[in-house]
Coordinates of C-alpha atoms in Angstrom, one line a residue:
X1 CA -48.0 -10.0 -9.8
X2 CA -51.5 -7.6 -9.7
X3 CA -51.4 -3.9 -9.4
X4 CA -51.9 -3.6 -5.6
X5 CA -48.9 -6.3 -5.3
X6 CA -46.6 -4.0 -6.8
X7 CA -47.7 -1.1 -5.8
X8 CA -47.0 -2.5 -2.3
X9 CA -43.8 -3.7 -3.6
X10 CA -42.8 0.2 -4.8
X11 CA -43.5 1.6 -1.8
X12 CA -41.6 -0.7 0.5
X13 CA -38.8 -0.3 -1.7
X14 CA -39.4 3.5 -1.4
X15 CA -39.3 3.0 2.5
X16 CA -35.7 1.1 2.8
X17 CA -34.5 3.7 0.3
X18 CA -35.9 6.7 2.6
X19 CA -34.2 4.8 5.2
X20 CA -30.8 3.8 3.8
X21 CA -30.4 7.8 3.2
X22 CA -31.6 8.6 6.5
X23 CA -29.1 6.7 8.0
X24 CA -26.3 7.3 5.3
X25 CA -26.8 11.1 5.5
X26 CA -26.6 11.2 9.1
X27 CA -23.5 9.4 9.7
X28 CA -22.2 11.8 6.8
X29 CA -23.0 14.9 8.5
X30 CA -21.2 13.8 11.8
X31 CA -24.0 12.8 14.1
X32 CA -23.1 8.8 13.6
X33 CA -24.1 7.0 17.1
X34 CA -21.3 4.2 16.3
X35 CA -23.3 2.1 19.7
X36 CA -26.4 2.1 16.9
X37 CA -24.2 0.1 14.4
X38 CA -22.7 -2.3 17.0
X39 CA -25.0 -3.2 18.4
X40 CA -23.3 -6.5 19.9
X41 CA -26.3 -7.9 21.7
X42 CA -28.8 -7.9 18.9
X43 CA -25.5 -9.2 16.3
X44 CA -25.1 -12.7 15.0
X45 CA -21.6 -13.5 16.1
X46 CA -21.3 -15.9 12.6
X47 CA -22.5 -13.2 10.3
X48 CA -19.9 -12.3 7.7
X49 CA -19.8 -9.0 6.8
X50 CA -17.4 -6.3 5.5
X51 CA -17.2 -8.8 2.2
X52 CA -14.4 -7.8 -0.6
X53 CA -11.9 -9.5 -3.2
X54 CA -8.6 -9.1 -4.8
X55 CA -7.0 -10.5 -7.1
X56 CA -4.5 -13.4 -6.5
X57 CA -1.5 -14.3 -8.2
X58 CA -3.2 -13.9 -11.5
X59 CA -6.6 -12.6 -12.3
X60 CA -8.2 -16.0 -12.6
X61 CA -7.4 -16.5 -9.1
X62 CA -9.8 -14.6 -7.2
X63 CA -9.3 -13.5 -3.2
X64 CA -12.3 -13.4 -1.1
X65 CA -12.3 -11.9 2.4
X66 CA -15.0 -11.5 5.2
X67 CA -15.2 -10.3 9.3
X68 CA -17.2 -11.9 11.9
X69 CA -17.8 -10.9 15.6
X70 CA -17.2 -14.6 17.0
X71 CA -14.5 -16.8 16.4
X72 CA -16.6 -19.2 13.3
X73 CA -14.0 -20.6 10.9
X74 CA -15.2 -20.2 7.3
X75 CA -15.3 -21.2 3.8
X76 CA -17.1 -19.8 0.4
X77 CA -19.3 -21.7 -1.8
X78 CA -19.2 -20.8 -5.6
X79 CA -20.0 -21.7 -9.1
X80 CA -21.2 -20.4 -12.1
X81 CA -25.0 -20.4 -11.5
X82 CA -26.7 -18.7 -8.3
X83 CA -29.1 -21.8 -7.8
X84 CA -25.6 -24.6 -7.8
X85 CA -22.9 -23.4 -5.7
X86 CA -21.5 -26.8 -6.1
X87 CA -17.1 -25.7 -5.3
X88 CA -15.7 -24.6 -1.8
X89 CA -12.6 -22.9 -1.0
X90 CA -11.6 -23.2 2.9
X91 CA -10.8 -20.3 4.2
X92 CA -7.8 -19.3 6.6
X93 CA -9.1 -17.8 9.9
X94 CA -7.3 -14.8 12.3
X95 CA -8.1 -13.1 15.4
X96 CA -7.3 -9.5 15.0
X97 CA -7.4 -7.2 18.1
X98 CA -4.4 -5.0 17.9
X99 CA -5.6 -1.1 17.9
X100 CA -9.2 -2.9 17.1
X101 CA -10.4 -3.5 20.5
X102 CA -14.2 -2.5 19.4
X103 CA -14.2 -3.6 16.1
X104 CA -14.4 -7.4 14.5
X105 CA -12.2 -9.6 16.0
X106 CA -11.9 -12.5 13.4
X107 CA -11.1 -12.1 10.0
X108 CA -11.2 -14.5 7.0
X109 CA -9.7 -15.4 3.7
X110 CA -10.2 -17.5 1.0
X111 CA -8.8 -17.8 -2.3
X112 CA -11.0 -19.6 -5.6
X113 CA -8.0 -20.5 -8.0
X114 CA -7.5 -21.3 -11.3
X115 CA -11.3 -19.9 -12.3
X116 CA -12.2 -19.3 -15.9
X117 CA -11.5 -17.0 -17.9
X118 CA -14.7 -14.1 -18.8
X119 CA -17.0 -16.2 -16.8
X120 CA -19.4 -15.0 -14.2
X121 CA -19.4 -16.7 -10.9
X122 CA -21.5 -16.3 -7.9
X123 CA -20.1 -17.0 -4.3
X124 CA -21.5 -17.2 -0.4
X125 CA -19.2 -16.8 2.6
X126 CA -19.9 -18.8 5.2
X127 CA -19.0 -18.9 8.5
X128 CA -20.2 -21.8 10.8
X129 CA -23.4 -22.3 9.1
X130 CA -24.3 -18.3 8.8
X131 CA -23.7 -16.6 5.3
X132 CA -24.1 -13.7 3.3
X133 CA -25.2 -13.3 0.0
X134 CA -24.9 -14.5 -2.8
X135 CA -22.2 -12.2 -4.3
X136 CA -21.4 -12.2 -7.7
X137 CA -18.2 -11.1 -9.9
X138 CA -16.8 -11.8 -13.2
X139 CA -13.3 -12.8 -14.1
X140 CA -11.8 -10.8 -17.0
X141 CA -9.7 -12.4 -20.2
X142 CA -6.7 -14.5 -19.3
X143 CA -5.5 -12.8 -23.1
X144 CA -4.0 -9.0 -23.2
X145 CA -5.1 -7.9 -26.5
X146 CA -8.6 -6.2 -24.7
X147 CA -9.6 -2.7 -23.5
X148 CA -9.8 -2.9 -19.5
X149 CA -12.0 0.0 -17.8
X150 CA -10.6 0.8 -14.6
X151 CA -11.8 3.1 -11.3
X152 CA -8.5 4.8 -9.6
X153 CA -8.9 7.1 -6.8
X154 CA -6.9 8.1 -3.3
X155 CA -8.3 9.5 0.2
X156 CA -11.6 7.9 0.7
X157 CA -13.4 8.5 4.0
X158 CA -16.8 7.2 5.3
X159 CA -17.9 10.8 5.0
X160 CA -17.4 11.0 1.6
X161 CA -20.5 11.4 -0.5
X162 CA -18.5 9.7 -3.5
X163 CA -19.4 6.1 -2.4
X164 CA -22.7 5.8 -3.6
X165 CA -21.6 7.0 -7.1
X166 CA -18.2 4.2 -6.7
X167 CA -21.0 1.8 -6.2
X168 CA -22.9 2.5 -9.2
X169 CA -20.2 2.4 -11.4
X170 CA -19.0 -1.1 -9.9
X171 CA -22.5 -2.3 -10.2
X172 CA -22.7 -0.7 -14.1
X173 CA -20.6 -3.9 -15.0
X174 CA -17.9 -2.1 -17.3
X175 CA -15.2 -2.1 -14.7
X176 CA -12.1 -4.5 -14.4
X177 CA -10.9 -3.0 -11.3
X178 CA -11.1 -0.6 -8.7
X179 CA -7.8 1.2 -7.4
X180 CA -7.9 3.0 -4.0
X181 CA -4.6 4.5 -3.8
X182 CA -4.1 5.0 0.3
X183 CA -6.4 6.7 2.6
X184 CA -9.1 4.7 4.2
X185 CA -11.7 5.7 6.5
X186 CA -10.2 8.0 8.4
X187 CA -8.5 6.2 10.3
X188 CA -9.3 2.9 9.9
X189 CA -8.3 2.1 13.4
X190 CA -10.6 5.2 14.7
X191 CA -12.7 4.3 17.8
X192 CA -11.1 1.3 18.5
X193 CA -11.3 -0.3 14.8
X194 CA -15.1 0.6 14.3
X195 CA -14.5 3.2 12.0
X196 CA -12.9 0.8 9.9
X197 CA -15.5 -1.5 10.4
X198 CA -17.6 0.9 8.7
X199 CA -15.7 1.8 6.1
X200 CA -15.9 -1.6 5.2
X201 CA -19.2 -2.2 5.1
X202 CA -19.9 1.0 3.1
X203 CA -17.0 0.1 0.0
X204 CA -19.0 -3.5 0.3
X205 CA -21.5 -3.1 -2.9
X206 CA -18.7 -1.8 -4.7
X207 CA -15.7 -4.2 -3.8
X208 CA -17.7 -7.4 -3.4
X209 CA -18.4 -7.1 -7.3
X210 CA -15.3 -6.2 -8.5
X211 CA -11.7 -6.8 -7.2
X212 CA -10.8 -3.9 -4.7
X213 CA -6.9 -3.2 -4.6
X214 CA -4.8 -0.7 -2.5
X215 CA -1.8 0.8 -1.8
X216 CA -1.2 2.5 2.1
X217 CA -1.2 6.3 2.9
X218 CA -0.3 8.1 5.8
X219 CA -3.4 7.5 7.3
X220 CA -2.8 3.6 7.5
X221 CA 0.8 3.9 9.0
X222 CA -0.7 3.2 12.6
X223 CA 2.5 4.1 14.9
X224 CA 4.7 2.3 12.2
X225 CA 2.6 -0.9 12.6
X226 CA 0.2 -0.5 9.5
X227 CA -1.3 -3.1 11.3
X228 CA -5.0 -2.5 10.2
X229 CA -4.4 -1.9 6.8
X230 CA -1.8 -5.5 6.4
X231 CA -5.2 -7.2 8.6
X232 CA -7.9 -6.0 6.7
X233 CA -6.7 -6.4 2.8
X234 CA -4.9 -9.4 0.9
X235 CA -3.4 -8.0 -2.2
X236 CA -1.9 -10.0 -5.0
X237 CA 0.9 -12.7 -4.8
X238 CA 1.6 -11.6 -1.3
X239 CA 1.6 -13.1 2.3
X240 CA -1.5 -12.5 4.6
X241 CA -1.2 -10.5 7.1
X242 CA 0.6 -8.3 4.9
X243 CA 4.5 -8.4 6.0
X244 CA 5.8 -5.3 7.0
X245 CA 8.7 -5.7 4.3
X246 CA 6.4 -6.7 1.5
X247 CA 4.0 -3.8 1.3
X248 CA 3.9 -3.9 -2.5
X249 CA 3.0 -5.7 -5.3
X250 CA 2.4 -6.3 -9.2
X251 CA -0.1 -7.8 -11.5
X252 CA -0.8 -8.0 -14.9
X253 CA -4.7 -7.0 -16.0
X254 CA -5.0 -7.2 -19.8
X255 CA -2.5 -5.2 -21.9
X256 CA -1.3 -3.6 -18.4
X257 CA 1.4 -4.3 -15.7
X258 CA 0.3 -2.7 -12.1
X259 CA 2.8 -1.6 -9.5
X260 CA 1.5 -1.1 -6.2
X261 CA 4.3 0.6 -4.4
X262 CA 4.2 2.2 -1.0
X263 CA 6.0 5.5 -0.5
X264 CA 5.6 5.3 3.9
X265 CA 8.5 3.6 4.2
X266 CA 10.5 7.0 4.2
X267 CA 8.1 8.2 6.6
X268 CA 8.6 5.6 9.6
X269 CA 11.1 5.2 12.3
X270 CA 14.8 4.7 10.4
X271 CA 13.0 4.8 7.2
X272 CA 12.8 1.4 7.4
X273 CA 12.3 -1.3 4.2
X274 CA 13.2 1.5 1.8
X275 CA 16.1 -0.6 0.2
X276 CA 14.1 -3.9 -0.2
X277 CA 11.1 -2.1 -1.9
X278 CA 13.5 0.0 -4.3
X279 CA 15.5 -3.5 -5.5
X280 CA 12.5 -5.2 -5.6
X281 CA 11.1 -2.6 -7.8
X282 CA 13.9 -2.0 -10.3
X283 CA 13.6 -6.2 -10.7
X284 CA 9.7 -6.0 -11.2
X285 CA 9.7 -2.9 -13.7
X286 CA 13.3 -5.0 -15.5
X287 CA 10.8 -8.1 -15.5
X288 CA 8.1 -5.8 -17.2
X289 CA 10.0 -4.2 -19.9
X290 CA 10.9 -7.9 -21.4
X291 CA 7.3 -8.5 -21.8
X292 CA 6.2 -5.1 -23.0
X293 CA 5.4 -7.3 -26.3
X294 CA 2.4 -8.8 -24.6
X295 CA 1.8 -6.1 -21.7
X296 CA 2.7 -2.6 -23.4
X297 CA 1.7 -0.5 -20.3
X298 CA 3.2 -0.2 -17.5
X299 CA 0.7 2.0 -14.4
X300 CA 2.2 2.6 -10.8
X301 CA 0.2 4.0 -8.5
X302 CA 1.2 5.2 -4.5
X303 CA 0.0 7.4 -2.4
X304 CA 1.8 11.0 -1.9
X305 CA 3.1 12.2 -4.6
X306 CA 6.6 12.9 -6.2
X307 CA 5.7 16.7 -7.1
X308 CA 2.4 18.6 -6.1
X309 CA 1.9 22.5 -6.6
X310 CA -0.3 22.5 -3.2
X311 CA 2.2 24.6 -1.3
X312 CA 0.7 23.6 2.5
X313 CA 4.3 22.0 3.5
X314 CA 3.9 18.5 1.8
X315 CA 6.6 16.2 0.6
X316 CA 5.8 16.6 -3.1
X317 CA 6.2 20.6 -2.7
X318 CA 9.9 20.0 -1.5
X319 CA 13.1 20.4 -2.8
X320 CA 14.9 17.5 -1.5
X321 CA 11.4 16.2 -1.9
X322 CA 11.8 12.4 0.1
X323 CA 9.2 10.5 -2.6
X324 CA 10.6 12.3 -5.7
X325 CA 14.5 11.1 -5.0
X326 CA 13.0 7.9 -4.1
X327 CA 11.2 7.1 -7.3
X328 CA 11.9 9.6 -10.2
X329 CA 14.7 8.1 -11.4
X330 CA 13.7 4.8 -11.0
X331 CA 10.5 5.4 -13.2
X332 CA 11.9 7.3 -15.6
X333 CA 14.8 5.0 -16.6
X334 CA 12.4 2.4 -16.3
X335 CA 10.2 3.8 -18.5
X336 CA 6.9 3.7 -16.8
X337 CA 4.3 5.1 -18.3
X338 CA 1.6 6.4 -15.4
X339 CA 2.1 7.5 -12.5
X340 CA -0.8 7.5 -10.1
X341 CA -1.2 9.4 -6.9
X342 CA -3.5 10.9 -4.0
X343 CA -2.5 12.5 -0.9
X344 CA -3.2 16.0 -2.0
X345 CA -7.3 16.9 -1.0
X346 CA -7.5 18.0 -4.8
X347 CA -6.6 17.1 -8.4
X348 CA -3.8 17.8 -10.3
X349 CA -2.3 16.5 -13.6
X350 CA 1.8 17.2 -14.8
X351 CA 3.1 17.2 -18.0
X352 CA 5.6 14.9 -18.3
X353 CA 8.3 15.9 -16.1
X354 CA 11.6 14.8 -15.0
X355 CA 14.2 16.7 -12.2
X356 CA 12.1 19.5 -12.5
X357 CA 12.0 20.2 -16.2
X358 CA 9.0 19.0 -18.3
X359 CA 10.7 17.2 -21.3
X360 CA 7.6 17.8 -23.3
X361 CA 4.4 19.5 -23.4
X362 CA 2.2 16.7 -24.7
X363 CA 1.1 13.2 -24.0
X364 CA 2.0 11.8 -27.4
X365 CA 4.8 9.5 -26.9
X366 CA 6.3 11.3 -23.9
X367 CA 9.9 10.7 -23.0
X368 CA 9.4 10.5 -18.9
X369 CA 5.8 9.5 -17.1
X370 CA 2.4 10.8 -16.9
X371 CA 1.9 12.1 -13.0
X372 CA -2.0 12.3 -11.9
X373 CA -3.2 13.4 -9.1
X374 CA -6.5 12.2 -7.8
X375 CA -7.1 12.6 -4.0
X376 CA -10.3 14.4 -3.9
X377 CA -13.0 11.2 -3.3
X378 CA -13.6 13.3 -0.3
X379 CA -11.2 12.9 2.7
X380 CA -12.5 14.5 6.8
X381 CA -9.7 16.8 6.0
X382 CA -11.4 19.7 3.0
X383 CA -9.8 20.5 0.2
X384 CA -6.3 21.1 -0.1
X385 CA -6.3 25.0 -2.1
X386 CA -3.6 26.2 -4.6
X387 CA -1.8 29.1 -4.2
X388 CA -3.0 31.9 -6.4
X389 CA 0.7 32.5 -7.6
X390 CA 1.3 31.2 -11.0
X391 CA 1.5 27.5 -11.5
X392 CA 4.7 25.4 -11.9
X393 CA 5.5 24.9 -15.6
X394 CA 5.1 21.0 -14.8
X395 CA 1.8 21.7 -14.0
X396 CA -0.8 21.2 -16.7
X397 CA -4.4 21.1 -15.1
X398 CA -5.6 21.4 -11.5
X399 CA -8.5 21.5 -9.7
X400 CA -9.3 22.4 -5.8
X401 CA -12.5 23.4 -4.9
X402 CA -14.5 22.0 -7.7
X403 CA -12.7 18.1 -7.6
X404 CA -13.8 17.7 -4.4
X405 CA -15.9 14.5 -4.3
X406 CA -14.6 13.0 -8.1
X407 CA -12.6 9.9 -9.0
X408 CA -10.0 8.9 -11.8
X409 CA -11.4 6.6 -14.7
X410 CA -8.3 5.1 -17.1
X411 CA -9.8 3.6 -19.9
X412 CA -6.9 1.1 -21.6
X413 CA -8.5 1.2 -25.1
X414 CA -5.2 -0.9 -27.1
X415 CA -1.5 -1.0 -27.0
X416 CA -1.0 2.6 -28.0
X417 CA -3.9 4.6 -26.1
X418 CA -5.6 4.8 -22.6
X419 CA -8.1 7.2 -21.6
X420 CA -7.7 9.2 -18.8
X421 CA -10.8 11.2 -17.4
X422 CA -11.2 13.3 -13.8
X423 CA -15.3 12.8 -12.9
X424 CA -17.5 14.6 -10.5
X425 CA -20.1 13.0 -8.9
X426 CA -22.1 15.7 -9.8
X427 CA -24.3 15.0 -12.6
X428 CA -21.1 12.7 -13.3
X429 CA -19.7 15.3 -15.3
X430 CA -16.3 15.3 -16.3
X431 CA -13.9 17.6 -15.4
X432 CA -10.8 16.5 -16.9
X433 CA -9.8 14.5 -19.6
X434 CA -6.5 13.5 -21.9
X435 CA -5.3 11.0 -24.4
X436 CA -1.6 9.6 -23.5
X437 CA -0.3 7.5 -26.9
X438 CA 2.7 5.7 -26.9
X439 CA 3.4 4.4 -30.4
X440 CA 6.3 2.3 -28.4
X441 CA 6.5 1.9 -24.5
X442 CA 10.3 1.7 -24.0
X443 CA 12.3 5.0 -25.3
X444 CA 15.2 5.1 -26.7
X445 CA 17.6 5.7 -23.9
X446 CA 16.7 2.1 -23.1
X447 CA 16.8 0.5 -26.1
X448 CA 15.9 -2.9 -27.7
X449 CA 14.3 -5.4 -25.3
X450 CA 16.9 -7.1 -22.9
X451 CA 16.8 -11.0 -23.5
X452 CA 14.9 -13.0 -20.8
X453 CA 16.9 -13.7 -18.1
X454 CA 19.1 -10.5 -18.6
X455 CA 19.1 -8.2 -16.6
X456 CA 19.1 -4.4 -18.2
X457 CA 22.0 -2.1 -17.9
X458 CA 19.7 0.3 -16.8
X459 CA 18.5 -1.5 -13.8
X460 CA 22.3 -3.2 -13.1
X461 CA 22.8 0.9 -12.5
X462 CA 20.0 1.2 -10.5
X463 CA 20.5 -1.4 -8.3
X464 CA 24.3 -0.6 -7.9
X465 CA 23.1 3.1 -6.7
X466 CA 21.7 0.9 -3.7
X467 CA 24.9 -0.4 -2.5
X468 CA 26.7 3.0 -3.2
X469 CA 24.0 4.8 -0.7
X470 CA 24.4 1.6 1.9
X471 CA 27.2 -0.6 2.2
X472 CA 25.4 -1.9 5.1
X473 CA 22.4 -3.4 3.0
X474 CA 24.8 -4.0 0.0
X475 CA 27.2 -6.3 2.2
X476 CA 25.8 -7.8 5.3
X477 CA 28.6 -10.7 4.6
X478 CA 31.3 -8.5 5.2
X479 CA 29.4 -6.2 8.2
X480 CA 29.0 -9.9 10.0
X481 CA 32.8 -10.8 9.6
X482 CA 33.9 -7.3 10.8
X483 CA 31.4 -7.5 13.5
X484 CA 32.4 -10.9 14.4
X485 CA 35.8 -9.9 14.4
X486 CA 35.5 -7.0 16.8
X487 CA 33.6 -8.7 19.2
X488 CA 36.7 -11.2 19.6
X489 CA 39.2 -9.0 19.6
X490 CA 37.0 -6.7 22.4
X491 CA 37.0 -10.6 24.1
X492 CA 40.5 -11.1 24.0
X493 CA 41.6 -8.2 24.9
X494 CA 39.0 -8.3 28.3
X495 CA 40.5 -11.8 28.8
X496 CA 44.2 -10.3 29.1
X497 CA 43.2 -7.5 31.2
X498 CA 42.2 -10.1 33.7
X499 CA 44.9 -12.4 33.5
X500 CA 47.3 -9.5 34.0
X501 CA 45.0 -8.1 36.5
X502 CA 45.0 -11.7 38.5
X503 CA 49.2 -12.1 38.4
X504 CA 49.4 -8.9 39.4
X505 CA 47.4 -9.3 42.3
X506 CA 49.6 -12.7 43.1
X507 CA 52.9 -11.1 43.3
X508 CA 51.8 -7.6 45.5
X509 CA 49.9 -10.9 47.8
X510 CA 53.3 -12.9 47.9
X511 CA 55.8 -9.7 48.1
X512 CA 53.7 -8.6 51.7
X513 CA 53.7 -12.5 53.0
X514 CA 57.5 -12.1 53.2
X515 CA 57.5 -8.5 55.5
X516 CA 58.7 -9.6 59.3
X517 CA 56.2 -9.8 61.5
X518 CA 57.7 -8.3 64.8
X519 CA 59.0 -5.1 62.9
X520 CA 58.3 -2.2 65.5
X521 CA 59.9 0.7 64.5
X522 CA 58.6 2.2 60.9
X523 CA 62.1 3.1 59.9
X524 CA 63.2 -0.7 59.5
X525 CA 59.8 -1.4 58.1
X526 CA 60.3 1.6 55.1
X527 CA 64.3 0.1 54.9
X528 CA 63.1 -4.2 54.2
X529 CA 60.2 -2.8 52.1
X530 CA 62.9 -0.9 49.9
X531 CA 65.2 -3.8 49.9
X532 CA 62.4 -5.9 49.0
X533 CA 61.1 -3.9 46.5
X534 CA 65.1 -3.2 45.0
X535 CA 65.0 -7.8 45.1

């Protein structure tokens, strides 16, 4: 290419950069014209946008998901080279309208299984004949003696000037996975679903390189319906649309065992699914600890926190905190390792705490978890401050004012370390950073391994503090026989009423037939009624 062909090259380049800022930086600053985005008229009704994966049962099986405006069923085309997308994965089709009357309508997924493992592969979704693309991702190693590189963050709105930094690391290549730990958009179901809309086509770059996965806030709750965040992501091993009972998940990634949890379910109507999500966690963290000799860590991550020193009224700054009696116990006699949160506009990290009383101050081998807040990625809410009093003992680090805009980095480096850094956007410096070692993963309360198909003592315990806190969920056999049992003894004792209420009614009808009929004075009516009444 000549001088004058490059230079003309440069400058158009220059020009859709001038114009992608112009445009960014004025839906940042709150002057967004959403009718200039959806523009309906002008918009291919086949197009697929808002593009993102997942994960799927295991990491070789990757999720791909798309939106269109018009009802187009779909499919992606991939392979390994960008010029011979030779396989195709038929994707399943919904229509979506529920709190998303303005937004798209029809929303796709498709799942490429059984890929390989370390392997580039590029990928179009296509929707009747229209596509986008080609995207491109790489699988990681199947094996879990490697060093993942992961991005974790929570409360992520499309004002937020953090995106275009989350995009350049996705597209640096050195990341496995990026975590979003509850918040979207603000709200995601805003002006009729096209603030989610988007959202989702601004995390694009970033999550249609490398697998995006999530846990919901209070921001996705949606008048108990969560509808638009169980719509818009498919998460690992799990049902799509996401059921409202299954709302949590886990996946292995290299030496580490994930655990999406979701800690909304205290904060709907009745509290409901609480039990189901605490057995089915005790049995996944159980599962994990048997295999700690091929996946040594074990990260959760959910959105509010168990204990925050943000005193502005929040769940985590409570004493009969809702989360904390929820979870602690759970993950400390599980022996999870991190904990990751968001929730809190800020960013906070504990020393390893447990009912209230840190139980070491170091991250070398500690005896309960490793709590992190990271919920500054820039929410439409500010910064959540600290009170100038002094800081809990729990508390080791925090940050208000200056984490606003930064994201967590957790570098798994081998079986004994991870990395943990707090980074601002802002010449991408960081502002936070420990080593956690664990020279072994399960402490001692816990013991040797359980053999496989055993179940620990510590989780029989656990799980048996379920049915003590709800006979109801503990024996629905019994509740149905009770139940059943009332309801016939109610029906039986309805049926005698009547039948006495009837032969009643018989004799008082068959006692008057037999009065005279030509009686005339009342004193010889009162003296046969008497005699009657005496017979």
């Amino acid at each position: 290419m000549g001088i004058k062909g490059s230079m003309s090259l440069n400058a158009s380049a220059r020009f859709l950069f001038f114009l992608t800022c112009v445009l960014f930086g004025k839906f940042v600053h709150g002057n967004w014209n959403s009718s200039s985005y959806y523009d309906i008229e002008h918009r291919d009704p086949c197009l697929p946008e808002h593009v993102h994966i997942s994960f799927g049962k295991t990491v070789l099986d990757i999720i791909v998901m798309w939106s269109s405006l018009g009802d187009c069923p779909g499919q992606v085309k991939y392979g390994m080279h960008p010029w011979g997308l030779e396989a195709f994965a038929k994707s399943t089709d919904i229509y979506f309208d529920e709190q998303n009357k303005k937004g798209l309508h029809y929303l796709h997924k498709a799942e490429l299984k059984n890929l390989q493992a370390e392997t580039t592969y590029y990928y179009i979704p296509i929707s009747k004949g229209k596509q986008s693309g080609p995207f491109y991702f790489k699988t990681p190693k199947a094996e879990t003696d490697w060093s993942p590189d992961f991005l974790m963050f929570g409360d992520l709105g499309i004002y937020s000037d953090t995106v275009p930094s989350l995009v350049n690391e996705a597209l640096s290549g050195k990341y496995t996975a990026l975590f979003h730990v509850g918040d979207f958009a603000y709200d995601l179901k805003n002006q009729d679903g096209q603030v989610g809309d988007y959202f989702m086509s601004l995390i694009e770059p970033a999550a249609a390189v490398i697998p995006y996965l999530t846990c919901p806030g209070n921001h996705e709750i949606d008048t108990d319906t969560f509808t638009h965040y169980r719509h818009r992501f498919a998460m690992p091993d799990t049902e799509w649309p996401i059921p409202l009972h299954k709302m949590w998940y886990s996946i292995d990634i290299g030496p580490v065992h994930f655990v999406s949890y979701s800690t909304e379910v205290f904060f709907t109507n009745f509290a409901m699914y609480v039990n189901d999500q605490r057995e089915w966690l005790i049995r996944d963290l159980d599962q994990a600890n048997k295999n700690r000799h091929n996946v040594p860590w074990v990260v959760v991550f959910g959105h509010r926190p168990l204990y925050c020193s943000t005193n502005i009224g929040d769940d985590c700054s409570k004493q009969d905190s809702l989360v904390r009696n929820g979870f602690e116990e759970v993950f400390y006699k599980m022996s999870v390792d991190i904990v990751v949160q968001g929730h809190e506009h800020n960013y906070e990290r504990l020393w390893p705490v447990y009912r209230n009383n840190v139980t070491e101050y170091t991250y070398n081998n500690p005896s309960a978890p490793v709590q992190l807040i990271s919920g500054a990625a820039g929410s439409a809410e500010n910064v959540d401050h600290f009170p100038a009093q002094k800081r809990p003992q729990w508390s080791a680090f925090r940050l208000d004012n200056r984490a606003m805009n930064s994201y967590g980095r957790m570098l798994v480096v081998n079986e004994s370390h991870v990395f943990w850094e707090q980074r601002s956007i802002f010449n991408h410096s960081t502002l936070d950073s420990i080593w956690i070692i664990k020279s072994k993963h399960l402490s001692e309360k816990n013991g040797t391994h359980p053999e496989s198909g055993n179940m620990s003592e510590e989780a029989k315990h656990l799980l048996g503090q379920i049915c003590r806190k709800s006979f109801l969920y503990c024996h629905p056999f019994e509740i149905l026989v009770i139940s059943g049992s009332m309801v016939v003894l109610i029906v039986a004792s309805l049926a005698v009423r009547v039948v006495v209420r009837r032969k009643r009614k018989q004799n008082f009808t068959r006692t008057w037939s037999r009065l005279p009929d030509d009686l005339e004075e009342d004193d010889m009516v009162v003296g046969d009624v008497e005699s009657l009444v005496q017979t």
